[in-house]
XYZ file of C-alpha atoms in Angstrom:
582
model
C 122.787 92.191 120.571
C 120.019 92.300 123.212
C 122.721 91.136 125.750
C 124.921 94.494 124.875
C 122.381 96.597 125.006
C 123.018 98.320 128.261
C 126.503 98.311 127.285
C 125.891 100.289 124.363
C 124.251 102.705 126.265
C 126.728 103.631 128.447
C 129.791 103.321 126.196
C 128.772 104.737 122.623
C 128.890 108.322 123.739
C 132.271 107.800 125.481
C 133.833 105.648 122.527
C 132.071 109.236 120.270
C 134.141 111.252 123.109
C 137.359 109.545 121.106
C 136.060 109.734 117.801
C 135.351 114.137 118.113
C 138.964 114.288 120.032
C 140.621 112.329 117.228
C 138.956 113.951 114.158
C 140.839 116.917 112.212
C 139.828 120.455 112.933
C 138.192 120.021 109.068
C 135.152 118.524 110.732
C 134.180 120.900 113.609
C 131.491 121.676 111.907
C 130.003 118.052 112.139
C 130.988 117.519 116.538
C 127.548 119.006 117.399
C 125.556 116.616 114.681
C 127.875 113.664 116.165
C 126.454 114.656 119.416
C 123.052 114.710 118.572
C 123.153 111.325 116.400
C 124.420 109.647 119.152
C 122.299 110.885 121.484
C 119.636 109.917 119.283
C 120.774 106.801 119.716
C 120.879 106.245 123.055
C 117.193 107.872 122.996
C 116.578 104.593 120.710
C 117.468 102.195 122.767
C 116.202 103.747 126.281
C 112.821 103.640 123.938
C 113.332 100.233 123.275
C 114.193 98.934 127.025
C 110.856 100.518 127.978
C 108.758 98.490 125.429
C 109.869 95.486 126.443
C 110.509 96.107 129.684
C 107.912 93.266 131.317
C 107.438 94.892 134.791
C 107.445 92.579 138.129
C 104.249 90.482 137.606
C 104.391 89.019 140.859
C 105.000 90.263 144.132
C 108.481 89.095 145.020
C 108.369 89.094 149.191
C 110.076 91.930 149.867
C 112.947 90.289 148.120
C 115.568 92.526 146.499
C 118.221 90.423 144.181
C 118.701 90.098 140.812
C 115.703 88.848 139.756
C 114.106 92.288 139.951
C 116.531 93.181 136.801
C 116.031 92.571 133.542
C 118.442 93.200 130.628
C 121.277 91.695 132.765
C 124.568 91.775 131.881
C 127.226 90.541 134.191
C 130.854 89.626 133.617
C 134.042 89.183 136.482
C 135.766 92.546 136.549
C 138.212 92.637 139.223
C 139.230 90.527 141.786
C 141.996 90.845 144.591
C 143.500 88.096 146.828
C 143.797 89.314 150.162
C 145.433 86.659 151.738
C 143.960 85.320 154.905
C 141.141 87.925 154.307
C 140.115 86.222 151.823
C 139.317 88.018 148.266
C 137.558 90.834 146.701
C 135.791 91.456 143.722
C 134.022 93.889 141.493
C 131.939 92.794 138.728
C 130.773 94.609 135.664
C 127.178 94.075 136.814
C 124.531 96.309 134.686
C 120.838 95.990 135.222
C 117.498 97.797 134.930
C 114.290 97.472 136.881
C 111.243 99.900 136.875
C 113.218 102.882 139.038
C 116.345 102.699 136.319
C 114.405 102.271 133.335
C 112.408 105.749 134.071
C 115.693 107.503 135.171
C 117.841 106.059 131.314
C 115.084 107.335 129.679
C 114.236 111.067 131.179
C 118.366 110.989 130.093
C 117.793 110.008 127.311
C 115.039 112.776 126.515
C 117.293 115.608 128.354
C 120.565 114.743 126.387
C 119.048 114.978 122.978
C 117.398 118.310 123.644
C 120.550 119.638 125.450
C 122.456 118.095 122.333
C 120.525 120.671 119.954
C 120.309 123.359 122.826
C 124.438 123.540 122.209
C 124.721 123.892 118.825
C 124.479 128.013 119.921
C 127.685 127.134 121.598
C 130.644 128.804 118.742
C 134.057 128.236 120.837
C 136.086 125.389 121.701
C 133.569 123.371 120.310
C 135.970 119.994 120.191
C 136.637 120.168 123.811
C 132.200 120.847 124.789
C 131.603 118.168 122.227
C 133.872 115.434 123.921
C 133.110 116.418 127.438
C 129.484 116.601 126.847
C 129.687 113.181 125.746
C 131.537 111.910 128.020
C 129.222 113.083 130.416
C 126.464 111.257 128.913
C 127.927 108.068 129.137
C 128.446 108.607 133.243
C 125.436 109.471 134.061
C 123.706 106.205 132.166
C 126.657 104.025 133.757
C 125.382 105.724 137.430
C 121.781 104.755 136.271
C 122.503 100.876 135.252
C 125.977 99.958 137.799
C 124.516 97.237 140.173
C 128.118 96.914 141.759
C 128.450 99.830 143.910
C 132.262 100.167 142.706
C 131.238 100.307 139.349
C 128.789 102.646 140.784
C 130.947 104.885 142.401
C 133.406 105.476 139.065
C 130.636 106.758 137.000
C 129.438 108.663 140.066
C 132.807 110.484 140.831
C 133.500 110.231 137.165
C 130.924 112.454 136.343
C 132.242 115.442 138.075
C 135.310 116.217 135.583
C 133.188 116.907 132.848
C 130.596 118.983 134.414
C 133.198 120.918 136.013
C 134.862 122.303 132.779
C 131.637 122.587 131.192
C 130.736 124.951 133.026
C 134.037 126.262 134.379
C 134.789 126.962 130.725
C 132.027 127.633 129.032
C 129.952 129.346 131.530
C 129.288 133.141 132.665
C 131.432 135.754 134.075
C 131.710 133.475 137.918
C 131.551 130.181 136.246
C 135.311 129.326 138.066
C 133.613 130.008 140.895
C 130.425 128.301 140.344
C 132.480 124.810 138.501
C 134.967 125.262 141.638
C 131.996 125.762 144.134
C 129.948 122.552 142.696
C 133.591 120.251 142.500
C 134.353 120.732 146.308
C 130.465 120.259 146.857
C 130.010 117.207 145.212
C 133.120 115.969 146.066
C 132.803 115.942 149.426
C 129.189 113.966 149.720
C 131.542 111.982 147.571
C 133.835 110.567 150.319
C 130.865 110.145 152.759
C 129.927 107.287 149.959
C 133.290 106.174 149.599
C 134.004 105.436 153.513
C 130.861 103.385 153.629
C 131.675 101.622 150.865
C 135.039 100.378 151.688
C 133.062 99.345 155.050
C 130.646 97.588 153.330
C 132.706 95.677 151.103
C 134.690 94.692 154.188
C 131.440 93.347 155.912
C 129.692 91.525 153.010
C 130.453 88.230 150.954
C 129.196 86.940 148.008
C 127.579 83.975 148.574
C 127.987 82.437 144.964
C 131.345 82.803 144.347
C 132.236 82.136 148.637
C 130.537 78.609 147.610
C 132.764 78.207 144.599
C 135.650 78.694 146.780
C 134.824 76.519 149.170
C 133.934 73.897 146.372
C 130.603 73.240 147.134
C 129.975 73.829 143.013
C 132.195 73.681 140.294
C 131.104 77.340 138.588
C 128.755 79.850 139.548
C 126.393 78.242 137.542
C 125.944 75.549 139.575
C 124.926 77.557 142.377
C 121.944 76.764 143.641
C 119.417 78.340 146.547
C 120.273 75.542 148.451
C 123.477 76.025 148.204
C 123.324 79.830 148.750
C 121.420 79.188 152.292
C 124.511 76.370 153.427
C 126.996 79.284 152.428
C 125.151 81.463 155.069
C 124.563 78.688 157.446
C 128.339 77.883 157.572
C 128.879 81.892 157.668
C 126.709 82.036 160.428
C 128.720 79.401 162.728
C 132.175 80.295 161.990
C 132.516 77.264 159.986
C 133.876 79.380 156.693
C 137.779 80.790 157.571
C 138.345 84.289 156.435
C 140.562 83.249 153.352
C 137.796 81.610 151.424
C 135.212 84.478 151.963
C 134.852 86.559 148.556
C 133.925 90.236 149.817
C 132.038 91.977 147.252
C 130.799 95.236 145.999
C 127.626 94.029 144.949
C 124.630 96.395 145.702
C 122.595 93.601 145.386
C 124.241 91.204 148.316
C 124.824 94.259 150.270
C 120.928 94.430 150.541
C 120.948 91.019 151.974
C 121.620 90.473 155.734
C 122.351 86.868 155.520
C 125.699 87.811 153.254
C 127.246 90.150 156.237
C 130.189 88.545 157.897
C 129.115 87.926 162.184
C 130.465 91.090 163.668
C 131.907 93.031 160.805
C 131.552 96.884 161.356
C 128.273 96.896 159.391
C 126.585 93.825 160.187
C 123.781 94.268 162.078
C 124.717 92.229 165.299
C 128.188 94.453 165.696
C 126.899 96.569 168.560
C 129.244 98.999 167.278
C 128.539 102.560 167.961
C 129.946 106.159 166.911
C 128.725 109.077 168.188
C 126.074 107.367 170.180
C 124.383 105.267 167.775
C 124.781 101.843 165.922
C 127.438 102.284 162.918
C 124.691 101.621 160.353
C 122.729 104.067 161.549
C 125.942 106.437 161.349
C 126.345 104.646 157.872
C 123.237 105.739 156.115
C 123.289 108.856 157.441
C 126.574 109.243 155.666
C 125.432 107.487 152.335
C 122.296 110.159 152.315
C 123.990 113.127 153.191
C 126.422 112.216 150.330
C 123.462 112.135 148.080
C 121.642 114.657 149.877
C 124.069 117.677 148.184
C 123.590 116.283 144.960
C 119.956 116.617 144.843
C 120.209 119.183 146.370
C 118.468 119.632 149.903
C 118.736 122.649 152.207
C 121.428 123.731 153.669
C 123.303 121.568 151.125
C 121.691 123.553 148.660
C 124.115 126.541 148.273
C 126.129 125.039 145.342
C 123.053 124.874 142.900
C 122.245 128.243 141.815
C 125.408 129.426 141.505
C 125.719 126.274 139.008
C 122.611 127.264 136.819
C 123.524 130.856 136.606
C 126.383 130.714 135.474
C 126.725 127.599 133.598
C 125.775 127.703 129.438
C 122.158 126.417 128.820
C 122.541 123.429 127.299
C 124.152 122.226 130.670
C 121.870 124.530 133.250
C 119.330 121.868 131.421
C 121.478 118.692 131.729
C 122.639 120.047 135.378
C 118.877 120.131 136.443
C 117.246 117.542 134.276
C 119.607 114.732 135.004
C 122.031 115.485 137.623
C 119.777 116.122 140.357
C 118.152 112.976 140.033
C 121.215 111.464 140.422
C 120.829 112.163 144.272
C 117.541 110.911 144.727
C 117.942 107.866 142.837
C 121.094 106.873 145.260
C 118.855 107.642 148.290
C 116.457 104.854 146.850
C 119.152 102.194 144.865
C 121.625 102.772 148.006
C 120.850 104.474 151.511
C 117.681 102.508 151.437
C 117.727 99.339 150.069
C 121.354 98.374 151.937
C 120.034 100.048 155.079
C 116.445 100.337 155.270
C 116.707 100.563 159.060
C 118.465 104.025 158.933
C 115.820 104.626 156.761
C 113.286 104.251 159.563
C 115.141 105.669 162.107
C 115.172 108.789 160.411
C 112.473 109.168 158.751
C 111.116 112.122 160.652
C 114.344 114.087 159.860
C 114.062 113.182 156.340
C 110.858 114.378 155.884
C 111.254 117.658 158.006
C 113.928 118.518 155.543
C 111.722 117.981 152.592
C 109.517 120.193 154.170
C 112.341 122.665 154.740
C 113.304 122.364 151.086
C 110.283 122.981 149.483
C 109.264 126.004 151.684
C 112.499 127.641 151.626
C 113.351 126.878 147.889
C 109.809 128.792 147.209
C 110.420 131.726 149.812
C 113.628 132.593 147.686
C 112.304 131.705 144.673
C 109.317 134.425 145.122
C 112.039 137.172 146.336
C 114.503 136.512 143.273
C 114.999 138.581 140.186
C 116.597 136.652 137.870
C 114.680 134.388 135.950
C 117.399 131.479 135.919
C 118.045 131.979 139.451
C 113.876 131.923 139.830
C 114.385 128.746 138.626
C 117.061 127.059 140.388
C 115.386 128.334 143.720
C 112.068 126.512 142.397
C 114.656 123.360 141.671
C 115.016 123.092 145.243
C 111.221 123.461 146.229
C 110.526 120.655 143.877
C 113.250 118.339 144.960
C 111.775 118.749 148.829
C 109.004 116.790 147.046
C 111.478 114.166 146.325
C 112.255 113.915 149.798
C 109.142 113.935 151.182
C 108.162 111.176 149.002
C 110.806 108.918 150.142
C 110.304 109.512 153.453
C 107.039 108.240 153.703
C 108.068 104.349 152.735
C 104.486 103.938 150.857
C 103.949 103.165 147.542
C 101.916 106.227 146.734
C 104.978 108.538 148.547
C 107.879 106.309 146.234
C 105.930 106.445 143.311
C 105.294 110.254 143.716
C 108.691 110.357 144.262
C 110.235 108.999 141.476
C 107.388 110.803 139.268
C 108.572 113.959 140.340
C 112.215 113.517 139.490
C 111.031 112.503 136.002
C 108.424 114.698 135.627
C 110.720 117.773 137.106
C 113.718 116.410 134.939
C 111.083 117.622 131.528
C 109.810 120.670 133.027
C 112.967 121.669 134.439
C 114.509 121.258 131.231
C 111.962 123.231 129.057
C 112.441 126.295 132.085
C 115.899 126.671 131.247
C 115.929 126.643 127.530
C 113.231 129.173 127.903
C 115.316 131.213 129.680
C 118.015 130.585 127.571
C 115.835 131.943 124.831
C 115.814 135.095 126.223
C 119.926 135.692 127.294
C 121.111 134.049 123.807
C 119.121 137.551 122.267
C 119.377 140.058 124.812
C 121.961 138.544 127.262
C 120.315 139.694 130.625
C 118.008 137.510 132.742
C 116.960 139.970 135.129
C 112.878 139.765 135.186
C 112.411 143.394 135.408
C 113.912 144.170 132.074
C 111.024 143.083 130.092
C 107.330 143.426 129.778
C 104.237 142.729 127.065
C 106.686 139.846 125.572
C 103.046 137.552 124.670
C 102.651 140.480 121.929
C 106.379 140.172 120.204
C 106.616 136.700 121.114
C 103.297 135.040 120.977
C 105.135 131.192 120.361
C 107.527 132.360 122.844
C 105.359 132.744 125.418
C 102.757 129.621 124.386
C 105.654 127.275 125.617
C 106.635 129.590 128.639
C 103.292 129.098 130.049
C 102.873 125.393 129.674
C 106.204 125.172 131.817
C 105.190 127.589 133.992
C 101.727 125.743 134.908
C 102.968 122.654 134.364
C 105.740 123.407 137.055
C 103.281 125.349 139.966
C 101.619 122.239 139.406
C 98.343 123.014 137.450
C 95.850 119.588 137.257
C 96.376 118.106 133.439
C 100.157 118.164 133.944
C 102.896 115.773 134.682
C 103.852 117.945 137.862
C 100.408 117.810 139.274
C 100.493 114.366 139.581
C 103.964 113.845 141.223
C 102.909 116.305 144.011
C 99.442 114.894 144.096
C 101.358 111.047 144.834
C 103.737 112.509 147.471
C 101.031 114.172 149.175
C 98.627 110.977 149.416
C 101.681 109.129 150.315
C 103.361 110.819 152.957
C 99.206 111.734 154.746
C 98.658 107.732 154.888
C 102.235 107.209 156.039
C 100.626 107.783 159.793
C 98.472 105.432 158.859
C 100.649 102.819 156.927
C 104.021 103.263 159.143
C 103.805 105.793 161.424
C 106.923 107.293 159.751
C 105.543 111.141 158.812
C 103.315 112.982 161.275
C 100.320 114.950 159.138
C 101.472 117.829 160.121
C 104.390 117.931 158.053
C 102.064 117.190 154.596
C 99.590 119.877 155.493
C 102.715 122.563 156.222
C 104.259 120.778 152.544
C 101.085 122.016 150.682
C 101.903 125.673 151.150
C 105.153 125.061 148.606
C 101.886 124.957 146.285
C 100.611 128.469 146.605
C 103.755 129.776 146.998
C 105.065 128.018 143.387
C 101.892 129.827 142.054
C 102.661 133.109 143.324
C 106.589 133.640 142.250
C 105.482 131.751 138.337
C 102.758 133.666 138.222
C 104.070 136.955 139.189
C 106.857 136.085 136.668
C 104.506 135.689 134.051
C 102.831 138.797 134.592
C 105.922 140.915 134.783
C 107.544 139.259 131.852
C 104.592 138.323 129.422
C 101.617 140.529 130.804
C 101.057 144.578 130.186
C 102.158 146.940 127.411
C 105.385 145.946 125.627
C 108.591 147.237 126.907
C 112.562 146.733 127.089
C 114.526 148.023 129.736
C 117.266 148.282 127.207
C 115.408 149.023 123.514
C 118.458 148.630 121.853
C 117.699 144.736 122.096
C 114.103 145.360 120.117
C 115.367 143.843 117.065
C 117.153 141.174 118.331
C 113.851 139.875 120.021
C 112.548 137.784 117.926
C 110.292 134.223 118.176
C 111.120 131.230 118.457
C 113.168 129.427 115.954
C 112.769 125.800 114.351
C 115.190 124.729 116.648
C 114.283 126.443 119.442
C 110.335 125.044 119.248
C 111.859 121.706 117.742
C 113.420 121.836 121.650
C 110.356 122.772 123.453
C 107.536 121.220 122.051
C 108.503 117.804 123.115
C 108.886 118.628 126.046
C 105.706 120.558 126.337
C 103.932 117.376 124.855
C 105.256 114.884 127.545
C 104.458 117.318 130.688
C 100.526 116.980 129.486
C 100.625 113.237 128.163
C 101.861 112.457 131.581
C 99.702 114.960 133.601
C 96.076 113.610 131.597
C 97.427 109.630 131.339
C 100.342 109.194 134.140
C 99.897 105.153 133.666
C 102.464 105.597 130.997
C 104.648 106.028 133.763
C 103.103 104.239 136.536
C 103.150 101.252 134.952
C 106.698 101.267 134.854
C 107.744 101.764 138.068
C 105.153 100.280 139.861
C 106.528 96.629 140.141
C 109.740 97.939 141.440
C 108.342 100.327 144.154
C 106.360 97.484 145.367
C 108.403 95.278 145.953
C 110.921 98.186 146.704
C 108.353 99.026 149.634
C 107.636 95.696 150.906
C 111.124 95.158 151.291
C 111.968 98.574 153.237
C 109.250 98.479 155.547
C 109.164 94.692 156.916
C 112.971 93.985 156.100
C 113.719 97.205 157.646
C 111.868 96.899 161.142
C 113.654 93.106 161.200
C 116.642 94.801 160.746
C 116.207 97.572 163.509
C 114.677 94.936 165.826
C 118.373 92.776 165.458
C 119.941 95.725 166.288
C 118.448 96.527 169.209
C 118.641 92.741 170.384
C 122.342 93.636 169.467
């Protein structure tokens, strides 16, 4: 059972997508408890993957290959004969290692509570149900794919779903938001999918080239030996194109060794577009792609549009999960298969980090809609992200990946607290209310935690993911030379400015002598439900676990973003030094 676990993950919610769609109309009462069981479930087993995940207790060289993975499961998938090009294949290759383990189990968290946060939702519920599902099982298959094929169906996958959600069940705009985010998305979508045709063109994969040539039997037999004669014979011409097995392996595709000599992508090509080497060009279009899905500015635009429109359950999902989604490709893709665009443009990276967070704050201070307060702060937060990553140190990739974590819970518990307030009064707009800490004292408990824990108040989670980035990217001058000081000092004024537009919120919403703009809605204003706190309290509870004891988490990632590190800073400057011989 161990060996399906991953499996299981990604598959129960889709094969529960059948079971809703197939069930008579009799049991539409029971779709959003189906939801939430199997959520449940996957919440299980994320739970369990952690416990016995063992870490990396030994520093692996800067080596990225399977080995950093645990919970493996790997099975032939597809496989094309090309003729004299030899063939291609696509395995069924799941894995988890410190960086996927974190992100399956913030989903984990998110999906339950957005599970319960829809039960409010009363029409169509068949279709929400099933799509909702369906969605949950993409965004754990984007999470555990180690074949970048496999990768890129769950990634492109994911859109349908999201799209109707909130095309359908969304506000008065939501065509236009669902239609907005589609063409958004779908576009950093083909950047990916151009570089990954060209990378499956340029790489082999060594075990299954050597089975073709018949220096082993099965795969099994494959041995390191064997591996480096593959490359040697690659390396002199001695291998003719119809025995090389191209592959879509993320894994190989980190290797340089498994690039064919003078493919478009290999690093002694001497190819150039637009004035540059190809991989250059090539990462740039891997981390734009992921770029709009996190979303950085000016890729931004699609974002609040999304989360003010779209139903609460999936503003939470949309901002929990699905933004995280960009920043873990950066990390699993642009920069572990081309850690030398990674250095070349570092500097650009982090100035739009920088960008992000500033601007995302600017807007969110000058915004009067409490949902679109918090997309804007969304943005601001994800600049962290990118700062983070930037800075190729551990502290600045641990921050990093803290921050999307830590964001994905206090994101969450932002949005069902504003959906607290439009599911009784249906209006968002901050001016409309006053004195709410005396109507709604449990109400307004929970609001603040969020709200501090999100301006980044010491004791919670969001204090510390800041606190990392910030260490990381000042000694990055230091460690790399990557991210000029300059850029971290400017960074720290997204800080006063988060305090200023949640604080200002706070005192305009919760502070002062009660009032409605519209009194009419006085007795529809009413605390929070069992559901409702059942939803935020959680939440609440992990932001200041995290923020007092952020081990928990550290200890998790921190095998993986060494040797994540290691590999990106020495592998990388080999790689732009072959270039440049090139």
């Amino acid at each position: 059972m161990s060996q399906l676990l991953l499996t299981l993950l990604v598959f129960t919610p889709i094969f529960g997508t059948l079971v809703i769609l197939l069930l008579p109309n009799s049991f539409k009462d029971l779709f959003g408890k189906i939801t939430i069981g199997i959520n449940s479930f996957q919440l299980i087993i994320a739970s369990y993957l952690m416990m016995g995940y063992e870490g990396l207790s030994e520093k692996m060289n800067g080596i990225l290959s399977l080995d950093t993975f645990q919970y493996l499961e790997k099975s032939e998938w597809i496989v094309l004969n090309l003729g004299t090009f030899g063939r291609l294949s696509a395995d069924y290759t799941l894995g988890v290692d410190g960086l996927s383990n974190s992100m399956i189990l913030l989903t984990a968290i998110v999906m339950v509570i957005g599970a319960i946060s829809s039960l409010e939702i009363k029409t169509k519920r068949r279709g929400f149900y099933a799509l909702y599902l369906l969605l949950s099982g993409t965004i754990m298959g984007c999470f555990l794919a180690l074949d970048f094929f496999l990768f890129y169906l769950f990634f492109e996958f994911m859109l349908l779903p999201m799209y109707f959600l909130i095309g359908i069940w969304g506000g008065k705009n939501s065509e236009y938001a669902s239609i907005k985010f589609f063409i958004y998305t779908l576009v950093g979508s083909i950047f990916i999918l151009v570089i990954m045709i060209a990378l499956a063109a340029s790489v082999i994969d060594p075990i299954a080239t050597a089975v073709q040539l018949g220096l082993a039997e099965s795969i099994q037999q494959v041995t390191p030996d064997i591996i480096e004669k593959v490359h040697v014979m690659l390396v002199s011409g001695e291998i003719e194109q119809s025995n090389l097995v191209r592959t879509f392996s993320l894994v190989h595709m980190m290797d340089a060794s498994n690039y064919i000599p003078n493919a478009i992508l290999s690093l002694d090509s001497g190819a150039m577009l637009f004035g540059t080497h190809v991989r250059f060009v090539a990462f740039l279009m891997v981390f734009i792609g992921f770029a709009i899905k996190l979303p950085v500015v000016p890729l931004h635009t699609w974002l609040p549009d999304a989360h003010v429109e779209a139903p609460t359950s999936i503003s939470v999902v949309l901002a929990g999960i699905l933004l995280k989604i960009g920043g873990y490709g950066m990390l699993r893709i642009a920069y572990s298969i081309f850690p030398d665009g990674a250095h070349h443009f570092a500097w650009y990276i982090a100035l739009g980090g920088v960008i992000s967070i500033l601007y995302g704050a600017f807007v969110a201070l000058g915004t009067h809609n409490l949902k679109r307060m918090i997309a804007y702060s969304s943005v601001s937060h994800m600049g962290f992200v990118m700062l983070g990553i930037a800075s190729l140190t551990a502290e600045g990739i641990s921050g990093a990946i803290f921050q999307m974590f830590s964001h994905g819970i206090i994101s969450a518990a932002l949005f069902l607290i504003a959906g607290v307030l439009y599911y009784r009064t249906g209006n968002l707009e901050i001016e409309n209310y006053s004195g709410l800490s005396s109507k709604m004292p449990r109400y307004t408990m929970l609001a603040t935690i969020a709200f501090f824990a999100s301006l980044g108040l010491p004791g919670f989670s969001g204090f510390m993911a800041e606190l990392f980035v910030f260490l990381g990217a000042f000694n990055s001058s230091a460690v790399n030379n990557l991210v000029p000081r300059w850029m971290t000092i400017v960074a720290t004024l997204g800080l006063v400015l988060s305090a200023a537009y949640y604080l200002w919120a706070m005192q305009r919403i919760f502070l002062g002598k009660y009032h409605l703009k519209d009194e009419s809605m006085d007795e529809k204003l009413k605390d929070l439900t069992k559901r409702e706190l059942l939803m935020l309290s959680p939440l609440a509870v992990i932001t200041l676990v995290l923020g007092i004891y952020p081990k928990l988490l550290i200890n998790l990632i921190e095998g993986s973003v060494t040797v994540f590190v290691e590999f990106a800073n020495y592998v990388g400057l080999d790689y732009i030094k072959a270039i440049i011989g090139a």
